[in-house]
């Protein structure tokens, strides 16, 4: 109670942060309506034709000013969700707490939000003991909406009909200087929504922005605020960090600011040897490269790599105790996923794929009889093989093994027979004590 009163007295509510609006003409900002997706443009025109304000906002404007093609377009308007629904037939209302509208077009979804404001009444906007916003569902004006956004660079509004750019917090000069500055007091804003800690890391990594010095200490000290954040929201943010094309830098920054504990509690252990560091760096670099080549990305593959050193360690312990190879691996996988689950569970739609990739690894050691043919037919063979290549590149298994599999899969089926090894099947007792990583 006392803390809440102190919070009220000393932590200025973002609604009270006032920006100084600058309206920048086309001749100065250089943005063009053609750079906006036709769908977002249509939505904005429809809203404006009906007397509402409507802008492209946030990441798309920031990215266009940086010369990066935006990955999606968010629209902000003073029309309410019901008014938007009535004007745009295909739109759907999403979310209960703060309704947003999705407008699906051919190959994109434009997200439309009504300006948010600061509530003057207790019941509309509340913070808990830690200063976290527990309710935030009040509509507002354009300048209030700008003050509610996280960073100056994310609070620019582009009107593609009148070609003006509205800048409330000098976001344009931050973008030009490539710096990430919080709107308002960083500690208050991180407390209101601790996910902003992770957003700061992602934008710094992805945009190659320098963190404002005022963010550094709060980033280092407020990691505990992530503890009560719901798992699903954190997992979404983890996936964004891993699949933003700059996963390697994201993880380096997360560790630098000690913000990885809730997301990947085993990460430090998984990076404890140079060989494992090599494996993870390669996995991250491959993912980032695929992102830059616009290839499909799978969070499951990267998560399988990020947890693999811990799984392998547990697997080796169980094998040394005499547990047979496969049961030892399954037990190790379950034990590690259980440890991960204690801070952030990996949803089932991913952990099945991860287990499949891991379970394929000992099967790559078997190059005789029908087994290699059967492994080739595995629906996830490609992912398992890519994983084997990673392990080989980091020195965990012999490169000859990965090369053999490369050759084997590229050889026409009726010429594969001579490639098979003809080792006799090992007696059961010997196999029990085989090392999980041996390739002989
Ligand atoms: P990208 O889509 O490239 O990840 P973005 O900046 O568009 O980056 P979104 O999550 O799509 O990020 O959010 C759109 C905009 O909404 C942001 O630019 C920001 O203005 C605002 N926003 C999103 N999340 C928050 C938050 N947690 N706190 C304050 N403002 C936010
Ligand atoms: Mg966005």
Short mmCIF file of C-alpha atoms and ligand atoms in Angstrom, two decimals:
data_model
loop_
_atom_site.label_atom_id
_atom_site.label_comp_id
_atom_site.label_asym_id
_atom_site.label_seq_id
_atom_site.Cartn_x
_atom_site.Cartn_y
_atom_site.Cartn_z
CA UNK A 1 0.00 0.00 0.00
CA UNK A 2 2.70 2.44 1.11
CA UNK A 3 4.80 1.38 -1.87
CA UNK A 4 1.87 2.05 -4.17
CA UNK A 5 1.49 5.58 -2.79
CA UNK A 6 5.25 6.18 -3.19
CA UNK A 7 5.02 4.85 -6.74
CA UNK A 8 2.19 7.23 -7.45
CA UNK A 9 4.07 10.18 -6.05
CA UNK A 10 7.45 9.54 -7.60
CA UNK A 11 6.95 7.48 -10.74
CA UNK A 12 5.43 9.73 -13.29
CA UNK A 13 2.79 7.96 -15.30
CA UNK A 14 3.68 7.78 -19.00
CA UNK A 15 0.40 9.47 -19.74
CA UNK A 16 1.92 12.54 -18.21
CA UNK A 17 4.95 12.40 -20.46
CA UNK A 18 4.53 15.05 -23.06
CA UNK A 19 6.17 14.84 -26.43
CA UNK A 20 6.87 17.87 -28.56
CA UNK A 21 5.19 17.24 -31.89
CA UNK A 22 7.12 17.94 -35.06
CA UNK A 23 5.32 17.44 -38.35
CA UNK A 24 7.94 16.62 -40.97
CA UNK A 25 7.12 17.23 -44.63
CA UNK A 26 7.83 14.69 -47.39
CA UNK A 27 10.72 16.76 -48.74
CA UNK A 28 12.54 16.19 -45.44
CA UNK A 29 11.67 12.61 -44.45
CA UNK A 30 11.81 10.95 -47.88
CA UNK A 31 9.19 8.25 -47.08
CA UNK A 32 6.82 7.33 -49.91
CA UNK A 33 3.31 5.94 -49.91
CA UNK A 34 4.49 3.24 -52.35
CA UNK A 35 6.67 1.78 -49.60
CA UNK A 36 3.57 0.96 -47.57
CA UNK A 37 1.84 -2.35 -48.28
CA UNK A 38 -1.28 -1.92 -50.49
CA UNK A 39 -3.37 -3.49 -47.74
CA UNK A 40 -2.22 -1.05 -45.03
CA UNK A 41 -2.67 1.82 -47.48
CA UNK A 42 -6.25 0.75 -48.23
CA UNK A 43 -7.07 0.47 -44.52
CA UNK A 44 -5.66 3.95 -43.86
CA UNK A 45 -7.52 5.50 -46.81
CA UNK A 46 -10.83 3.92 -45.75
CA UNK A 47 -10.45 5.21 -42.20
CA UNK A 48 -9.41 8.71 -43.32
CA UNK A 49 -12.21 8.89 -45.94
CA UNK A 50 -14.61 8.31 -43.07
CA UNK A 51 -13.25 11.17 -41.02
CA UNK A 52 -10.81 9.28 -38.76
CA UNK A 53 -7.11 9.79 -38.19
CA UNK A 54 -5.01 6.82 -39.35
CA UNK A 55 -1.25 6.29 -39.60
CA UNK A 56 1.37 3.64 -40.12
CA UNK A 57 3.16 3.43 -36.80
CA UNK A 58 5.99 1.75 -34.93
CA UNK A 59 8.44 -0.71 -36.43
CA UNK A 60 7.42 -0.22 -40.06
CA UNK A 61 8.13 3.54 -40.00
CA UNK A 62 11.37 3.00 -38.11
CA UNK A 63 12.51 0.29 -40.53
CA UNK A 64 11.64 2.36 -43.62
CA UNK A 65 13.71 5.26 -42.26
CA UNK A 66 16.56 2.81 -41.77
CA UNK A 67 16.16 1.48 -45.32
CA UNK A 68 15.06 -1.98 -44.06
CA UNK A 69 11.95 -3.53 -45.69
CA UNK A 70 9.35 -3.74 -42.88
CA UNK A 71 8.17 -7.24 -42.00
CA UNK A 72 4.64 -6.06 -41.26
CA UNK A 73 2.58 -2.90 -41.00
CA UNK A 74 0.81 -1.65 -37.90
CA UNK A 75 -1.86 1.01 -38.20
CA UNK A 76 -2.96 3.33 -35.38
CA UNK A 77 -6.24 5.23 -35.52
CA UNK A 78 -8.74 7.13 -33.38
CA UNK A 79 -11.56 4.88 -34.68
CA UNK A 80 -12.79 2.42 -32.06
CA UNK A 81 -12.67 -1.35 -32.74
CA UNK A 82 -16.41 -1.39 -33.49
CA UNK A 83 -16.09 1.53 -35.90
CA UNK A 84 -13.18 -0.19 -37.66
CA UNK A 85 -15.18 -3.42 -37.91
CA UNK A 86 -18.07 -1.60 -39.52
CA UNK A 87 -15.84 0.08 -42.12
CA UNK A 88 -13.60 -2.85 -43.01
CA UNK A 89 -15.59 -5.96 -43.72
CA UNK A 90 -12.82 -8.55 -43.52
CA UNK A 91 -11.52 -7.35 -40.15
CA UNK A 92 -11.61 -9.43 -36.95
CA UNK A 93 -11.35 -8.29 -33.35
CA UNK A 94 -8.54 -10.05 -31.47
CA UNK A 95 -7.82 -9.93 -27.75
CA UNK A 96 -10.12 -9.18 -24.90
CA UNK A 97 -8.16 -6.89 -22.59
CA UNK A 98 -7.15 -4.44 -25.25
CA UNK A 99 -8.90 -5.16 -28.50
CA UNK A 100 -6.88 -4.97 -31.67
CA UNK A 101 -8.15 -5.54 -35.16
CA UNK A 102 -6.62 -7.90 -37.67
CA UNK A 103 -7.24 -7.17 -41.33
CA UNK A 104 -6.20 -10.21 -43.38
CA UNK A 105 -5.12 -9.50 -46.96
CA UNK A 106 -3.59 -11.79 -49.58
CA UNK A 107 -0.31 -12.59 -47.85
CA UNK A 108 -0.25 -10.33 -44.84
CA UNK A 109 -2.23 -9.29 -41.81
CA UNK A 110 -2.41 -5.60 -41.00
CA UNK A 111 -2.84 -4.93 -37.29
CA UNK A 112 -5.01 -1.93 -36.48
CA UNK A 113 -5.09 -0.46 -32.96
CA UNK A 114 -7.11 2.34 -31.49
CA UNK A 115 -4.98 5.06 -29.84
CA UNK A 116 -4.36 4.22 -26.22
CA UNK A 117 -4.52 6.85 -23.55
CA UNK A 118 -3.67 7.22 -19.90
CA UNK A 119 -6.50 6.59 -17.55
CA UNK A 120 -7.35 9.25 -15.04
CA UNK A 121 -9.67 6.85 -13.26
CA UNK A 122 -8.22 4.14 -11.00
CA UNK A 123 -10.32 1.36 -12.50
CA UNK A 124 -9.00 1.78 -16.03
CA UNK A 125 -5.26 1.72 -15.60
CA UNK A 126 -3.62 0.16 -12.59
CA UNK A 127 -0.17 -0.85 -11.55
CA UNK A 128 0.69 -3.57 -9.06
CA UNK A 129 3.18 -3.33 -6.19
CA UNK A 130 6.10 -3.62 -8.61
CA UNK A 131 4.71 -0.85 -10.84
CA UNK A 132 3.54 -3.33 -13.51
CA UNK A 133 0.57 -2.24 -15.57
CA UNK A 134 -2.21 -4.67 -14.74
CA UNK A 135 -4.90 -2.86 -16.68
CA UNK A 136 -4.31 -0.73 -19.68
CA UNK A 137 -7.49 -0.51 -21.62
CA UNK A 138 -8.40 3.05 -22.19
CA UNK A 139 -8.65 4.77 -25.54
CA UNK A 140 -6.88 8.06 -25.95
CA UNK A 141 -5.62 10.77 -28.24
CA UNK A 142 -2.77 10.64 -30.71
CA UNK A 143 -0.25 12.32 -28.40
CA UNK A 144 -1.24 10.06 -25.49
CA UNK A 145 -0.80 7.07 -27.77
CA UNK A 146 2.72 8.23 -28.66
CA UNK A 147 3.64 8.59 -24.97
CA UNK A 148 2.53 4.98 -24.30
CA UNK A 149 4.98 3.50 -26.80
CA UNK A 150 8.29 2.11 -25.61
CA UNK A 151 11.17 3.82 -27.43
CA UNK A 152 11.46 7.18 -29.22
CA UNK A 153 12.34 5.36 -32.44
CA UNK A 154 9.07 3.36 -32.19
CA UNK A 155 6.81 6.40 -31.75
CA UNK A 156 6.78 7.81 -35.30
CA UNK A 157 3.55 8.09 -37.25
CA UNK A 158 3.48 8.24 -41.03
CA UNK A 159 0.43 9.46 -42.91
CA UNK A 160 0.83 8.05 -46.44
CA UNK A 161 -2.14 10.04 -47.77
CA UNK A 162 -0.86 13.47 -46.76
CA UNK A 163 2.79 12.32 -46.78
CA UNK A 164 3.54 13.76 -43.33
CA UNK A 165 5.65 12.17 -40.64
CA UNK A 166 4.73 12.95 -37.04
CA UNK A 167 7.56 12.81 -34.55
CA UNK A 168 6.72 13.38 -30.87
CA UNK A 169 9.97 12.31 -29.21
CA UNK A 170 12.73 13.10 -31.67
CA UNK A 171 12.61 9.52 -32.86
CA UNK A 172 13.99 10.50 -36.23
CA UNK A 173 17.23 11.85 -34.78
CA UNK A 174 17.57 8.70 -32.62
CA UNK A 175 17.17 6.58 -35.74
CA UNK A 176 19.75 8.67 -37.59
CA UNK A 177 22.15 8.28 -34.63
CA UNK A 178 21.19 4.59 -34.24
CA UNK A 179 20.41 4.88 -30.53
CA UNK A 180 17.68 3.33 -28.46
CA UNK A 181 16.15 5.74 -25.96
CA UNK A 182 13.16 5.00 -23.75
CA UNK A 183 10.19 7.36 -23.68
CA UNK A 184 10.04 8.64 -20.08
CA UNK A 185 11.88 7.22 -17.10
CA UNK A 186 13.38 3.81 -18.03
CA UNK A 187 12.89 2.23 -14.58
CA UNK A 188 9.21 3.18 -14.48
CA UNK A 189 8.63 2.02 -18.04
CA UNK A 190 10.45 -1.31 -17.47
CA UNK A 191 8.46 -1.84 -14.29
CA UNK A 192 5.19 -1.18 -16.10
CA UNK A 193 5.99 -3.87 -18.64
CA UNK A 194 9.17 -5.90 -18.04
CA UNK A 195 8.99 -7.45 -21.52
CA UNK A 196 10.41 -4.10 -22.63
CA UNK A 197 13.73 -5.32 -21.17
CA UNK A 198 13.81 -8.03 -23.83
CA UNK A 199 12.53 -5.69 -26.53
CA UNK A 200 15.43 -3.34 -25.77
CA UNK A 201 17.90 -6.20 -26.28
CA UNK A 202 16.21 -7.30 -29.51
CA UNK A 203 16.15 -3.82 -31.05
CA UNK A 204 19.75 -3.12 -30.03
CA UNK A 205 20.85 -6.38 -31.70
CA UNK A 206 18.59 -6.30 -34.73
CA UNK A 207 18.98 -2.63 -35.59
CA UNK A 208 22.58 -2.31 -34.42
CA UNK A 209 21.50 0.54 -32.11
CA UNK A 210 23.50 1.67 -29.10
CA UNK A 211 21.60 1.45 -25.85
CA UNK A 212 21.08 4.83 -24.22
CA UNK A 213 23.34 4.93 -21.11
CA UNK A 214 20.18 5.48 -19.02
CA UNK A 215 19.02 1.97 -19.98
CA UNK A 216 22.19 0.15 -18.98
CA UNK A 217 21.78 -0.02 -15.19
CA UNK A 218 18.04 -0.83 -15.28
CA UNK A 219 18.71 -3.58 -17.84
CA UNK A 220 21.32 -5.09 -15.54
CA UNK A 221 19.26 -4.77 -12.38
CA UNK A 222 15.64 -5.42 -13.30
CA UNK A 223 15.85 -8.94 -14.76
CA UNK A 224 13.87 -10.33 -11.80
CA UNK A 225 10.84 -8.42 -13.04
CA UNK A 226 10.53 -11.05 -15.77
CA UNK A 227 9.72 -13.73 -13.17
CA UNK A 228 5.95 -13.14 -13.00
CA UNK A 229 5.48 -12.59 -16.74
CA UNK A 230 3.20 -15.24 -18.30
CA UNK A 231 5.03 -18.07 -20.04
CA UNK A 232 3.31 -17.69 -23.39
CA UNK A 233 4.30 -14.03 -23.70
CA UNK A 234 7.90 -14.79 -22.74
CA UNK A 235 8.12 -17.71 -25.15
CA UNK A 236 6.85 -15.48 -27.98
CA UNK A 237 9.54 -12.96 -27.10
CA UNK A 238 12.20 -15.69 -26.96
CA UNK A 239 11.23 -16.84 -30.46
CA UNK A 240 11.40 -13.23 -31.70
CA UNK A 241 14.90 -12.93 -30.21
CA UNK A 242 16.03 -16.16 -31.84
CA UNK A 243 14.44 -15.56 -35.24
CA UNK A 244 15.11 -11.84 -35.75
CA UNK A 245 18.12 -12.50 -37.96
CA UNK A 246 20.53 -11.45 -35.19
CA UNK A 247 20.15 -14.29 -32.73
CA UNK A 248 23.88 -14.49 -32.02
CA UNK A 249 24.02 -10.83 -30.91
CA UNK A 250 20.74 -11.17 -29.00
CA UNK A 251 22.13 -14.04 -26.93
CA UNK A 252 25.41 -12.23 -26.30
CA UNK A 253 23.51 -9.17 -25.06
CA UNK A 254 21.05 -11.25 -23.01
CA UNK A 255 23.99 -12.84 -21.21
CA UNK A 256 25.82 -9.54 -20.85
CA UNK A 257 22.79 -8.10 -19.04
CA UNK A 258 21.99 -11.35 -17.25
CA UNK A 259 18.52 -11.42 -18.78
CA UNK A 260 18.66 -15.01 -20.03
CA UNK A 261 17.97 -16.81 -16.75
CA UNK A 262 14.21 -17.05 -17.10
CA UNK A 263 14.34 -17.75 -20.84
CA UNK A 264 17.18 -20.27 -21.08
CA UNK A 265 18.29 -21.27 -17.58
CA UNK A 266 20.78 -23.86 -18.91
CA UNK A 267 22.51 -21.51 -21.34
CA UNK A 268 25.62 -20.84 -19.21
CA UNK A 269 26.09 -24.57 -18.67
CA UNK A 270 25.63 -25.17 -22.40
CA UNK A 271 28.39 -22.68 -23.17
CA UNK A 272 30.94 -23.98 -20.70
CA UNK A 273 33.38 -25.63 -23.14
CA UNK A 274 34.94 -24.19 -26.32
CA UNK A 275 33.45 -27.10 -28.30
CA UNK A 276 29.93 -26.33 -27.11
CA UNK A 277 30.45 -22.61 -27.68
CA UNK A 278 31.43 -23.47 -31.22
CA UNK A 279 28.32 -25.62 -31.70
CA UNK A 280 25.98 -22.90 -30.44
CA UNK A 281 27.72 -20.12 -32.38
CA UNK A 282 27.40 -22.15 -35.57
CA UNK A 283 23.74 -22.93 -34.90
CA UNK A 284 23.00 -19.24 -34.31
CA UNK A 285 25.04 -18.13 -37.32
CA UNK A 286 23.24 -20.67 -39.57
CA UNK A 287 19.85 -19.44 -38.37
CA UNK A 288 20.84 -15.80 -38.94
CA UNK A 289 22.13 -16.66 -42.41
CA UNK A 290 18.88 -18.46 -43.30
CA UNK A 291 16.96 -15.40 -42.10
CA UNK A 292 18.99 -13.15 -44.40
CA UNK A 293 18.32 -15.55 -47.29
CA UNK A 294 14.58 -15.53 -46.52
CA UNK A 295 14.60 -19.28 -45.89
CA UNK A 296 12.07 -20.84 -43.50
CA UNK A 297 13.22 -20.88 -39.87
CA UNK A 298 12.42 -23.39 -37.20
CA UNK A 299 12.65 -22.36 -33.54
CA UNK A 300 12.67 -26.08 -32.67
CA UNK A 301 15.98 -26.68 -34.45
CA UNK A 302 17.71 -23.78 -32.72
CA UNK A 303 16.25 -24.68 -29.33
CA UNK A 304 17.43 -28.27 -29.87
CA UNK A 305 20.95 -26.91 -30.42
CA UNK A 306 20.78 -24.52 -27.46
CA UNK A 307 19.89 -27.35 -25.08
CA UNK A 308 21.98 -30.09 -26.70
CA UNK A 309 25.18 -29.75 -24.62
CA UNK A 310 23.10 -30.19 -21.45
CA UNK A 311 21.23 -33.18 -22.94
CA UNK A 312 24.49 -34.78 -24.09
CA UNK A 313 26.01 -34.33 -20.66
CA UNK A 314 23.05 -36.05 -18.97
CA UNK A 315 23.11 -38.75 -21.65
CA UNK A 316 26.79 -39.50 -21.02
CA UNK A 317 26.19 -39.75 -17.28
CA UNK A 318 23.38 -42.27 -17.82
CA UNK A 319 25.39 -44.32 -20.32
CA UNK A 320 28.33 -44.45 -17.91
CA UNK A 321 25.94 -45.80 -15.28
CA UNK A 322 25.04 -48.61 -17.68
CA UNK A 323 21.68 -47.40 -19.01
CA UNK A 324 21.35 -48.54 -22.66
CA UNK A 325 22.00 -45.89 -25.32
CA UNK A 326 18.46 -44.98 -26.38
CA UNK A 327 16.69 -45.10 -23.01
CA UNK A 328 19.60 -43.02 -21.65
CA UNK A 329 19.06 -40.42 -24.35
CA UNK A 330 15.29 -40.24 -23.80
CA UNK A 331 15.76 -39.92 -20.05
CA UNK A 332 18.37 -37.19 -20.58
CA UNK A 333 16.06 -35.29 -22.96
CA UNK A 334 13.18 -35.47 -20.45
CA UNK A 335 15.42 -34.38 -17.57
CA UNK A 336 16.67 -31.33 -19.46
CA UNK A 337 13.25 -30.32 -20.78
CA UNK A 338 12.00 -30.62 -17.21
CA UNK A 339 14.76 -28.26 -15.99
CA UNK A 340 13.87 -25.84 -18.78
CA UNK A 341 10.17 -26.14 -17.88
CA UNK A 342 10.84 -24.88 -14.35
CA UNK A 343 11.44 -21.37 -15.67
CA UNK A 344 9.98 -21.39 -19.19
CA UNK A 345 8.30 -24.46 -20.70
CA UNK A 346 8.83 -25.08 -24.38
CA UNK A 347 5.39 -25.66 -25.94
CA UNK A 348 4.65 -29.24 -26.99
CA UNK A 349 4.47 -28.31 -30.65
CA UNK A 350 8.24 -27.72 -30.51
CA UNK A 351 9.56 -30.19 -27.96
CA UNK A 352 8.42 -33.22 -30.00
CA UNK A 353 10.54 -32.03 -32.96
CA UNK A 354 13.50 -31.35 -30.69
CA UNK A 355 13.36 -34.87 -29.25
CA UNK A 356 13.21 -36.32 -32.76
CA UNK A 357 16.35 -34.43 -33.77
CA UNK A 358 18.19 -35.61 -30.65
CA UNK A 359 16.96 -39.20 -30.97
CA UNK A 360 18.27 -39.40 -34.53
CA UNK A 361 21.85 -38.64 -33.50
CA UNK A 362 22.88 -42.15 -32.34
CA UNK A 363 21.16 -43.59 -35.41
CA UNK A 364 23.69 -41.78 -37.59
CA UNK A 365 26.38 -44.02 -36.11
CA UNK A 366 24.81 -47.09 -37.69
CA UNK A 367 25.92 -47.45 -41.27
CA UNK A 368 25.21 -51.12 -41.90
CA UNK A 369 22.23 -53.18 -43.02
CA UNK A 370 18.89 -51.53 -43.69
CA UNK A 371 19.22 -48.93 -40.97
CA UNK A 372 20.67 -46.05 -43.00
CA UNK A 373 17.92 -46.51 -45.62
CA UNK A 374 15.28 -46.41 -42.90
CA UNK A 375 16.83 -43.29 -41.37
CA UNK A 376 16.79 -41.55 -44.76
CA UNK A 377 13.03 -42.08 -44.87
CA UNK A 378 12.52 -40.36 -41.52
CA UNK A 379 10.27 -37.32 -42.11
CA UNK A 380 12.68 -35.13 -40.10
CA UNK A 381 15.85 -36.61 -41.62
CA UNK A 382 17.01 -33.25 -43.02
CA UNK A 383 16.82 -31.53 -39.63
CA UNK A 384 18.59 -34.46 -37.95
CA UNK A 385 21.31 -34.45 -40.59
CA UNK A 386 21.81 -30.67 -40.36
CA UNK A 387 22.20 -31.17 -36.63
CA UNK A 388 24.81 -33.88 -37.20
CA UNK A 389 26.72 -31.47 -39.48
CA UNK A 390 26.72 -28.89 -36.67
CA UNK A 391 28.09 -31.46 -34.24
CA UNK A 392 30.75 -32.48 -36.72
CA UNK A 393 31.76 -28.86 -37.40
CA UNK A 394 32.21 -28.23 -33.69
CA UNK A 395 34.40 -31.32 -33.32
CA UNK A 396 31.89 -33.38 -31.35
CA UNK A 397 31.80 -36.19 -33.93
CA UNK A 398 34.14 -36.98 -36.79
CA UNK A 399 33.59 -34.92 -39.93
CA UNK A 400 33.95 -38.19 -41.90
CA UNK A 401 30.62 -39.31 -40.42
CA UNK A 402 28.75 -36.24 -41.70
CA UNK A 403 30.54 -36.55 -45.05
CA UNK A 404 29.49 -40.17 -45.33
CA UNK A 405 25.85 -39.24 -44.77
CA UNK A 406 26.11 -36.42 -47.27
CA UNK A 407 27.45 -38.88 -49.84
CA UNK A 408 24.94 -41.57 -48.93
CA UNK A 409 21.86 -39.39 -49.32
CA UNK A 410 23.14 -37.93 -52.61
CA UNK A 411 23.85 -41.35 -54.13
CA UNK A 412 20.99 -42.85 -56.19
CA UNK A 413 19.15 -45.49 -54.17
CA UNK A 414 20.36 -48.45 -56.30
CA UNK A 415 24.03 -47.44 -55.84
CA UNK A 416 23.98 -47.04 -52.06
CA UNK A 417 24.70 -50.66 -51.13
CA UNK A 418 28.53 -50.47 -51.61
CA UNK A 419 28.71 -47.50 -49.23
CA UNK A 420 27.32 -49.50 -46.32
CA UNK A 421 29.72 -50.78 -43.73
CA UNK A 422 29.50 -54.46 -42.97
CA UNK A 423 30.26 -54.55 -39.29
CA UNK A 424 28.76 -57.50 -37.49
CA UNK A 425 26.05 -56.50 -35.03
CA UNK A 426 27.62 -55.81 -31.69
CA UNK A 427 26.56 -57.97 -28.83
CA UNK A 428 24.06 -56.28 -26.58
CA UNK A 429 26.27 -55.96 -23.55
CA UNK A 430 29.01 -54.07 -25.42
CA UNK A 431 26.54 -51.64 -26.96
CA UNK A 432 25.35 -50.72 -23.52
CA UNK A 433 28.69 -49.17 -22.68
CA UNK A 434 29.33 -47.49 -25.96
CA UNK A 435 30.04 -43.79 -25.69
CA UNK A 436 27.16 -41.70 -27.06
CA UNK A 437 29.46 -39.67 -29.28
CA UNK A 438 31.75 -42.37 -30.62
CA UNK A 439 31.49 -42.85 -34.37
CA UNK A 440 33.08 -46.25 -34.67
P1 LIG B 1 9.09 -5.56 -35.04
O1 LIG B 1 7.67 -5.77 -35.54
O2 LIG B 1 10.10 -5.27 -36.07
O3 LIG B 1 9.50 -6.60 -34.08
P2 LIG B 1 7.89 -3.29 -33.77
O4 LIG B 1 8.49 -2.04 -33.18
O5 LIG B 1 6.93 -3.11 -34.89
O6 LIG B 1 9.09 -4.22 -34.17
P3 LIG B 1 5.74 -4.63 -32.46
O7 LIG B 1 5.80 -5.63 -31.34
O8 LIG B 1 5.20 -5.02 -33.76
O9 LIG B 1 7.22 -4.07 -32.59
O10 LIG B 1 4.92 -3.39 -31.89
C1 LIG B 1 4.50 -2.31 -32.69
C2 LIG B 1 4.67 -1.01 -31.91
O11 LIG B 1 3.84 -1.04 -30.74
C3 LIG B 1 6.07 -0.74 -31.41
O12 LIG B 1 6.86 -0.10 -32.37
C4 LIG B 1 5.80 0.14 -30.21
O13 LIG B 1 5.53 1.47 -30.63
C5 LIG B 1 4.51 -0.42 -29.65
N1 LIG B 1 4.77 -1.45 -28.62
C6 LIG B 1 4.80 -2.79 -28.79
N2 LIG B 1 5.04 -3.44 -27.65
C7 LIG B 1 5.15 -2.47 -26.70
C8 LIG B 1 5.39 -2.48 -25.30
N3 LIG B 1 5.57 -3.62 -24.63
N4 LIG B 1 5.41 -1.29 -24.66
C9 LIG B 1 5.21 -0.12 -25.32
N5 LIG B 1 5.00 -0.05 -26.63
C10 LIG B 1 4.96 -1.20 -27.33
MG1 LIG B 2 5.74 -4.64 -35.88
#
